[in-house]
Short mmCIF file of C-alpha atoms in Angstrom, two decimals:
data_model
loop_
_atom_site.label_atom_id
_atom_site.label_comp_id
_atom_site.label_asym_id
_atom_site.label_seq_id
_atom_site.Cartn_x
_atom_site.Cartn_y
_atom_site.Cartn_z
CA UNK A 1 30.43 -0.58 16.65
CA UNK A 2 30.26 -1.33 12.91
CA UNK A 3 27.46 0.43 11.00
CA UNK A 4 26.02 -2.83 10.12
CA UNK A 5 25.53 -2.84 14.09
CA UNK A 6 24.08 0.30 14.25
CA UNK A 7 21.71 0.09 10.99
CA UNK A 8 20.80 -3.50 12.96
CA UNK A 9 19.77 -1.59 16.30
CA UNK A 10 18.26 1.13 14.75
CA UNK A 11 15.95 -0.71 12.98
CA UNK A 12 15.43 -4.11 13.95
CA UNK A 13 15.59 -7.32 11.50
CA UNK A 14 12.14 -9.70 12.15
CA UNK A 15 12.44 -12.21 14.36
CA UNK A 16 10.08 -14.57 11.92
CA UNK A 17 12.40 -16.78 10.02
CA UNK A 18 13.03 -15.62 6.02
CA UNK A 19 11.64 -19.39 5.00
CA UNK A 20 7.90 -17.87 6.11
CA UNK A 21 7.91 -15.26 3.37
CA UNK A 22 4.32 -14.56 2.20
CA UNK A 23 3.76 -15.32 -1.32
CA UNK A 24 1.17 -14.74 -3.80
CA UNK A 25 0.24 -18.63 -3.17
CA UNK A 26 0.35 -17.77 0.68
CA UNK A 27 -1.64 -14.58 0.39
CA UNK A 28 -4.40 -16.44 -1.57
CA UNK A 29 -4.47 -19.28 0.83
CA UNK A 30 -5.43 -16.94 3.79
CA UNK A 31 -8.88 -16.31 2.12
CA UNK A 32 -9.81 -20.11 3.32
CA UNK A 33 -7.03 -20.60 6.20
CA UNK A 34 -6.49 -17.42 7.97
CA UNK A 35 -5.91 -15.15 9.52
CA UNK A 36 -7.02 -12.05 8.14
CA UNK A 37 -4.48 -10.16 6.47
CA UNK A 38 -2.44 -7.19 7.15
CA UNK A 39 -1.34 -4.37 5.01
CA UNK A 40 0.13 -1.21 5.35
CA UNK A 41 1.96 1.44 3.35
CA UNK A 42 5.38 1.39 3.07
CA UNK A 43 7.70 4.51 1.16
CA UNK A 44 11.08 4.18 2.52
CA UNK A 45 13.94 1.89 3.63
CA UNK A 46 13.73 2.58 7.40
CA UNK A 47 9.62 2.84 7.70
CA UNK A 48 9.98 -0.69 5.64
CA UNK A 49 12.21 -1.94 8.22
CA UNK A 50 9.59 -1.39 11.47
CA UNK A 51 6.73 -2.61 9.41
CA UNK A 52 8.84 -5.90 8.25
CA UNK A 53 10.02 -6.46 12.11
CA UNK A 54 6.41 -5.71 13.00
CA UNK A 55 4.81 -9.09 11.42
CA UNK A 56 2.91 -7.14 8.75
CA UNK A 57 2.06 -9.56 5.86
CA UNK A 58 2.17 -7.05 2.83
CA UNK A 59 3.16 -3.73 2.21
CA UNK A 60 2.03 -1.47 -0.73
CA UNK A 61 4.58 0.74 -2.12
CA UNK A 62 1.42 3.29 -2.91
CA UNK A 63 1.25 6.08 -5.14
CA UNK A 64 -0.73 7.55 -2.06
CA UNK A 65 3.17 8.72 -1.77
CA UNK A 66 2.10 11.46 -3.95
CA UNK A 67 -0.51 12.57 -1.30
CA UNK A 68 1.97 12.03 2.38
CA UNK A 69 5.58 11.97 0.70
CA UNK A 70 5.29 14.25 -1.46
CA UNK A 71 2.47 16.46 -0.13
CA UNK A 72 0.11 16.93 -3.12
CA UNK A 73 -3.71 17.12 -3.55
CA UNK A 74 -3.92 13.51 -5.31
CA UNK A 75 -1.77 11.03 -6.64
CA UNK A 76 -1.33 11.80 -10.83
CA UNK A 77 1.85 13.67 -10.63
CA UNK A 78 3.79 10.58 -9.26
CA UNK A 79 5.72 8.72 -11.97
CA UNK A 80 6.79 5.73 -12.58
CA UNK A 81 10.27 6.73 -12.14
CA UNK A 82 9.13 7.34 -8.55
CA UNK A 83 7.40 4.91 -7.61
CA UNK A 84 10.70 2.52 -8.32
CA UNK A 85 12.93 4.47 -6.63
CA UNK A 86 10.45 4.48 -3.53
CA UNK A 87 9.41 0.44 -4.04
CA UNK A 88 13.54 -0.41 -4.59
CA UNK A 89 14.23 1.22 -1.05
CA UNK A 90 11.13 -0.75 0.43
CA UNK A 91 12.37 -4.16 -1.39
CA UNK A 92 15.88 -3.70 0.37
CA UNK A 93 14.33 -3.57 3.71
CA UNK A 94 12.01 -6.48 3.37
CA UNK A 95 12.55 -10.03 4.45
CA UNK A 96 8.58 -11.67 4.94
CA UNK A 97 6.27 -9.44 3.83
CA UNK A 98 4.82 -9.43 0.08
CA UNK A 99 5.61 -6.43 -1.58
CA UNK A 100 2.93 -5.15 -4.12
CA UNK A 101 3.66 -1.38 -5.83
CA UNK A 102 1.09 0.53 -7.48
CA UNK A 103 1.11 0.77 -11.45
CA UNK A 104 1.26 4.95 -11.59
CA UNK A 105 -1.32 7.09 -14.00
CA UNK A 106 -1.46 6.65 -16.64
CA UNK A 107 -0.38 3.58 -17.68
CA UNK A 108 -2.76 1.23 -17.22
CA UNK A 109 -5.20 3.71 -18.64
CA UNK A 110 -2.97 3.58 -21.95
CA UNK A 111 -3.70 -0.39 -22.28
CA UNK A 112 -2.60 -3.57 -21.91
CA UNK A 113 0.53 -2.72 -23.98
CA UNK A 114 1.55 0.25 -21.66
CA UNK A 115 0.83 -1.47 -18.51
CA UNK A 116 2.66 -4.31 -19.07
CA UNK A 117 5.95 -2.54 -19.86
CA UNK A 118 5.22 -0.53 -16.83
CA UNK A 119 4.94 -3.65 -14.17
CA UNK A 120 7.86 -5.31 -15.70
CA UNK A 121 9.84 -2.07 -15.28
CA UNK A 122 9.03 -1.95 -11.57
CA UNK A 123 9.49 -5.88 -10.84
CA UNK A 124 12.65 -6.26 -12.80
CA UNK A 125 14.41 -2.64 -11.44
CA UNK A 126 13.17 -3.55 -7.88
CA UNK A 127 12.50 -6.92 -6.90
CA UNK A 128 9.00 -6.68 -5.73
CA UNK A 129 6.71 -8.98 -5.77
CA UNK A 130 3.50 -7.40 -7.88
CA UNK A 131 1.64 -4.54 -8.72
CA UNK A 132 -1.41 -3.06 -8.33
CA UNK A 133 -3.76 -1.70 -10.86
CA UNK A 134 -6.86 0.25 -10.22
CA UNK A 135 -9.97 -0.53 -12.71
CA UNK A 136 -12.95 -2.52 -12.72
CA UNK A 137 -14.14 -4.38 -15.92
CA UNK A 138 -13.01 -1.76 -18.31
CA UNK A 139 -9.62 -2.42 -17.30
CA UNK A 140 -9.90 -6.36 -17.03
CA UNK A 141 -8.07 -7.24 -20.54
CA UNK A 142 -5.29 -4.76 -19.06
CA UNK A 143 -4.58 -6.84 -15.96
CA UNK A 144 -5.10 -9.80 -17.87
CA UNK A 145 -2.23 -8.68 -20.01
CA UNK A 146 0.01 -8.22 -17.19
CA UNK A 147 -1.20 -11.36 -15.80
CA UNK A 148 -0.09 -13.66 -18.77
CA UNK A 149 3.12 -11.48 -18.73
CA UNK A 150 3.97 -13.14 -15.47
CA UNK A 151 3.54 -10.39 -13.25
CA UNK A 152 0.91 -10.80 -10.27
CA UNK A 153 -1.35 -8.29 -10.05
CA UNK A 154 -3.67 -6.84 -7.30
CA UNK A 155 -6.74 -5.26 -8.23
CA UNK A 156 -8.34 -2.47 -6.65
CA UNK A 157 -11.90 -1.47 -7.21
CA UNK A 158 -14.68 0.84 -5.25
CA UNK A 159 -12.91 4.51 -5.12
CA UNK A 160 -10.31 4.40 -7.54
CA UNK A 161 -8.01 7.60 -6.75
CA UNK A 162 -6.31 7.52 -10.24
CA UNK A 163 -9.86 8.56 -11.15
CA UNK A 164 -10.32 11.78 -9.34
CA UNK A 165 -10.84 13.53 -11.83
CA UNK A 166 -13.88 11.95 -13.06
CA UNK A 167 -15.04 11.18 -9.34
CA UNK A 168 -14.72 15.01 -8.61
CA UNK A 169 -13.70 14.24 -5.06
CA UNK A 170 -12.77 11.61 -2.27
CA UNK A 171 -16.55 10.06 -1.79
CA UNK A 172 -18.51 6.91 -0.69
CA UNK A 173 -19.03 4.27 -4.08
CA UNK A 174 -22.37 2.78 -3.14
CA UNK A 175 -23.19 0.96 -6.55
CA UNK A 176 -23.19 -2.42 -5.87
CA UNK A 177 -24.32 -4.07 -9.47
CA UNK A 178 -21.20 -1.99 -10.71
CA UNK A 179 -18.96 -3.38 -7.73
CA UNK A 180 -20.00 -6.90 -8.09
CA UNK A 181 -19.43 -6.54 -12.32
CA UNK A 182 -15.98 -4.87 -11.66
CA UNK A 183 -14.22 -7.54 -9.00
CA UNK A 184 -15.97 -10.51 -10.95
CA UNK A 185 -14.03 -9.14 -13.93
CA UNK A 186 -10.62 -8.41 -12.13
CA UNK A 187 -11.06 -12.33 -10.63
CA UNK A 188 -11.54 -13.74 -13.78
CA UNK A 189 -8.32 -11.85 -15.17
CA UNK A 190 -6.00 -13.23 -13.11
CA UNK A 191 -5.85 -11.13 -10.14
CA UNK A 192 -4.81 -13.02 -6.92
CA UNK A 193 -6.55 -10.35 -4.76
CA UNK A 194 -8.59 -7.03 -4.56
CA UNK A 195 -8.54 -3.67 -2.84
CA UNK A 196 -11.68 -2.59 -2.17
CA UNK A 197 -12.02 1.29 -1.37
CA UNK A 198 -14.31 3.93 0.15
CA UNK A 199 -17.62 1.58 -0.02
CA UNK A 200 -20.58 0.34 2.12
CA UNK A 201 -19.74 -2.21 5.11
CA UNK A 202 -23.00 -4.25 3.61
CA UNK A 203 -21.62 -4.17 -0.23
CA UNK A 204 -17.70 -4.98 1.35
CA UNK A 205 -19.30 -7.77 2.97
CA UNK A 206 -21.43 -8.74 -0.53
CA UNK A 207 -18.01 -8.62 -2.60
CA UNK A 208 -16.04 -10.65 0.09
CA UNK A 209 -18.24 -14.04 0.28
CA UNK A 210 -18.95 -13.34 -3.64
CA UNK A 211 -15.54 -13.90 -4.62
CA UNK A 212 -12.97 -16.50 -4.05
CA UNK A 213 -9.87 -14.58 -4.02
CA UNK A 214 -8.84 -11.89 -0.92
CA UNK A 215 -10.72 -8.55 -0.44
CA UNK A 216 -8.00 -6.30 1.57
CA UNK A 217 -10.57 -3.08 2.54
CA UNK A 218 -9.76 0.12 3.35
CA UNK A 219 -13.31 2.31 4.46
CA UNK A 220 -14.57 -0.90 3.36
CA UNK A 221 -15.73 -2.48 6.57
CA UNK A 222 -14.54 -5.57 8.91
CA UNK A 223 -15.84 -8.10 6.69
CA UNK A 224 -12.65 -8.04 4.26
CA UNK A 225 -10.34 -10.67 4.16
CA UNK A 226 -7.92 -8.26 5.18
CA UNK A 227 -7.07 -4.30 5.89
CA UNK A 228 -4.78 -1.62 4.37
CA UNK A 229 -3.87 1.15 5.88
CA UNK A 230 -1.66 4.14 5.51
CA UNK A 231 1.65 4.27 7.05
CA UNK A 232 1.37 7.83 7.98
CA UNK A 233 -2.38 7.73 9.47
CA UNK A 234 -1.45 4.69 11.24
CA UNK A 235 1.35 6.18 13.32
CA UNK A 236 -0.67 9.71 13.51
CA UNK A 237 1.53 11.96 11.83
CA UNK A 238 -0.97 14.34 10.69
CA UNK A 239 -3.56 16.12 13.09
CA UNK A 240 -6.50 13.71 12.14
CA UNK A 241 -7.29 11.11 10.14
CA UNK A 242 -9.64 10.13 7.48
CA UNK A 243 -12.83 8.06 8.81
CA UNK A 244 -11.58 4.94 7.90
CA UNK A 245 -8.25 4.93 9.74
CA UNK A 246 -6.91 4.68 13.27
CA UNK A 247 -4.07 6.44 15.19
CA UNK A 248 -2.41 3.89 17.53
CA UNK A 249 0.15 6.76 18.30
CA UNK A 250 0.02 10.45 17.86
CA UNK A 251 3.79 10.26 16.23
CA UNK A 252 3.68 13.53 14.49
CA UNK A 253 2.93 15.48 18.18
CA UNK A 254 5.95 13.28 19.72
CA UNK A 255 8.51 14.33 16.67
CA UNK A 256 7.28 18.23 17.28
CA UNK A 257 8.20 18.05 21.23
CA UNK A 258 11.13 16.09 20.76
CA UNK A 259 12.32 19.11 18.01
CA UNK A 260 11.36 21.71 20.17
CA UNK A 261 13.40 20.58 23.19
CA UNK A 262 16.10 20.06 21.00
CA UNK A 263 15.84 23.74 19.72
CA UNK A 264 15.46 25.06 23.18
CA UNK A 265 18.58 23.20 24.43
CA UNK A 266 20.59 24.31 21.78
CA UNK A 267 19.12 28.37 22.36
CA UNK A 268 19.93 28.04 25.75
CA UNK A 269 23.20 26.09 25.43
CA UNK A 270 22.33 22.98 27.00
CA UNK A 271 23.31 21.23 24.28
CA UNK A 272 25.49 19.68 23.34
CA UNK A 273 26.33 18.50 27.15
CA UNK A 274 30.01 18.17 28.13
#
């Protein structure tokens, strides 16, 4: 068996034909068409792979990767350096789904100047297909800048993590004039969707018939045009999840078994078998 072979059985190719690769067009379109749309985290070539098989229509090359990769309090450390190398291995393994990678701290902060070099380092060194910068109206001439630069850009408003500092902690946005100002702004500067984070079902369902471009929620209720989620709380790899996810599989108890027995087999001698 070739390696090709193996790589092939390991993890799967789709079965959906290249020619119905989601584009920024396509993505847009599902705001009036349908279905809702599907988005989950992606870090890695093989993870990549299963969500790409899977059907999943986008996958965010997050600098949550700081947080479940890497294993750090919040996501400022992570670099732009990383976040390429992470979104180039994510790129390789993708055939359908629209891959968007976050614009790292603190570059969007920095201005329009900064954020543009930024995004065109990370679509030109891997192939993606946009970014994703977090900011409201304060940050609307920023996207704009990346937006006229040719680079798509997907906004992300409500909890902004990149602003944790200010925030003091992981908490519940509930003010809707300042949600409403902020995705009005990030619409009218080109973005062809928003995240919307951490905020009321009522004011996720306000900003989602407000605007005419996709809402993709996450703790933002099922009134969204569509819903991220995060690789590793999807497939339970921790021991809970934040209120806003769901397990489908309690991975992270399977892996611990399945490296115990091991252990014990090779202890006792049982492995490896003649």
């Amino acid at each position: 068996m070739s390696n090709s072979d193996s790589s092939s059985i390991l993890y799967p190719l789709s079965s959906i034909p290249s020619s119905s690769k989601i584009t920024i067009p396509k993505f847009r379109e599902r705001k009036k068409t349908g279905p809702k749309i599907s988005m989950v985290t992606g870090y890695d070539y093989p993870s990549a792979r299963f969500l790409d098989a899977a059907g999943v229509d986008a996958i965010l090359v997050g600098d949550s990767l700081g947080n479940v990769v890497q294993g750090k309090s919040n996501t400022l450390g992570v670099t732009l350096g990383q976040m390429i190398y992470h979104a180039e291995m994510v790129v390789r393994a993708t055939s359908r789904a629209l891959v968007v990678v976050d614009v790292p701290f603190p570059y969007a902060q920095q201005g329009p100047r900064a954020a543009v070099r930024a995004a065109a380092q990370i679509l030109k060194r891997t192939a993606a297909d946009a970014v994703k910068i977090e900011g409201g109206a304060g940050r609307s001439e920023t996207i704009r800048a990346v937006v006229e630069a040719g680079i798509p850009v997907l906004g992300h408003c409500g909890l902004k993590p990149q602003d944790i500092k200010l925030l003091g902690g992981y908490s519940l946005q509930r003010d809707g004039e300042r949600l409403i100002r902020d995705v009005e702004a990030v619409q009218e500067a080109g973005a062809f969707g928003i995240v919307l984070e951490c905020i009321p079902t009522a004011l996720g369902k306000e900003a989602t018939e407000f605007l005419k471009i996709p809402t993709i929620g996450i703790g933002a209720g099922p009134h969204c045009d569509g819903q991220v989620l995060v690789y590793h709380d999807l497939l339970g790899f921790g021991d809970s999840e934040p209120k806003h996810a769901k397990a489908y599989v309690r991975l992270g108890q399977i892996i611990t078994e399945a490296v115990q027995r091991h252990c014990e087999e090779v202890r006792d001698g049982a492995f490896p078998e003649p």
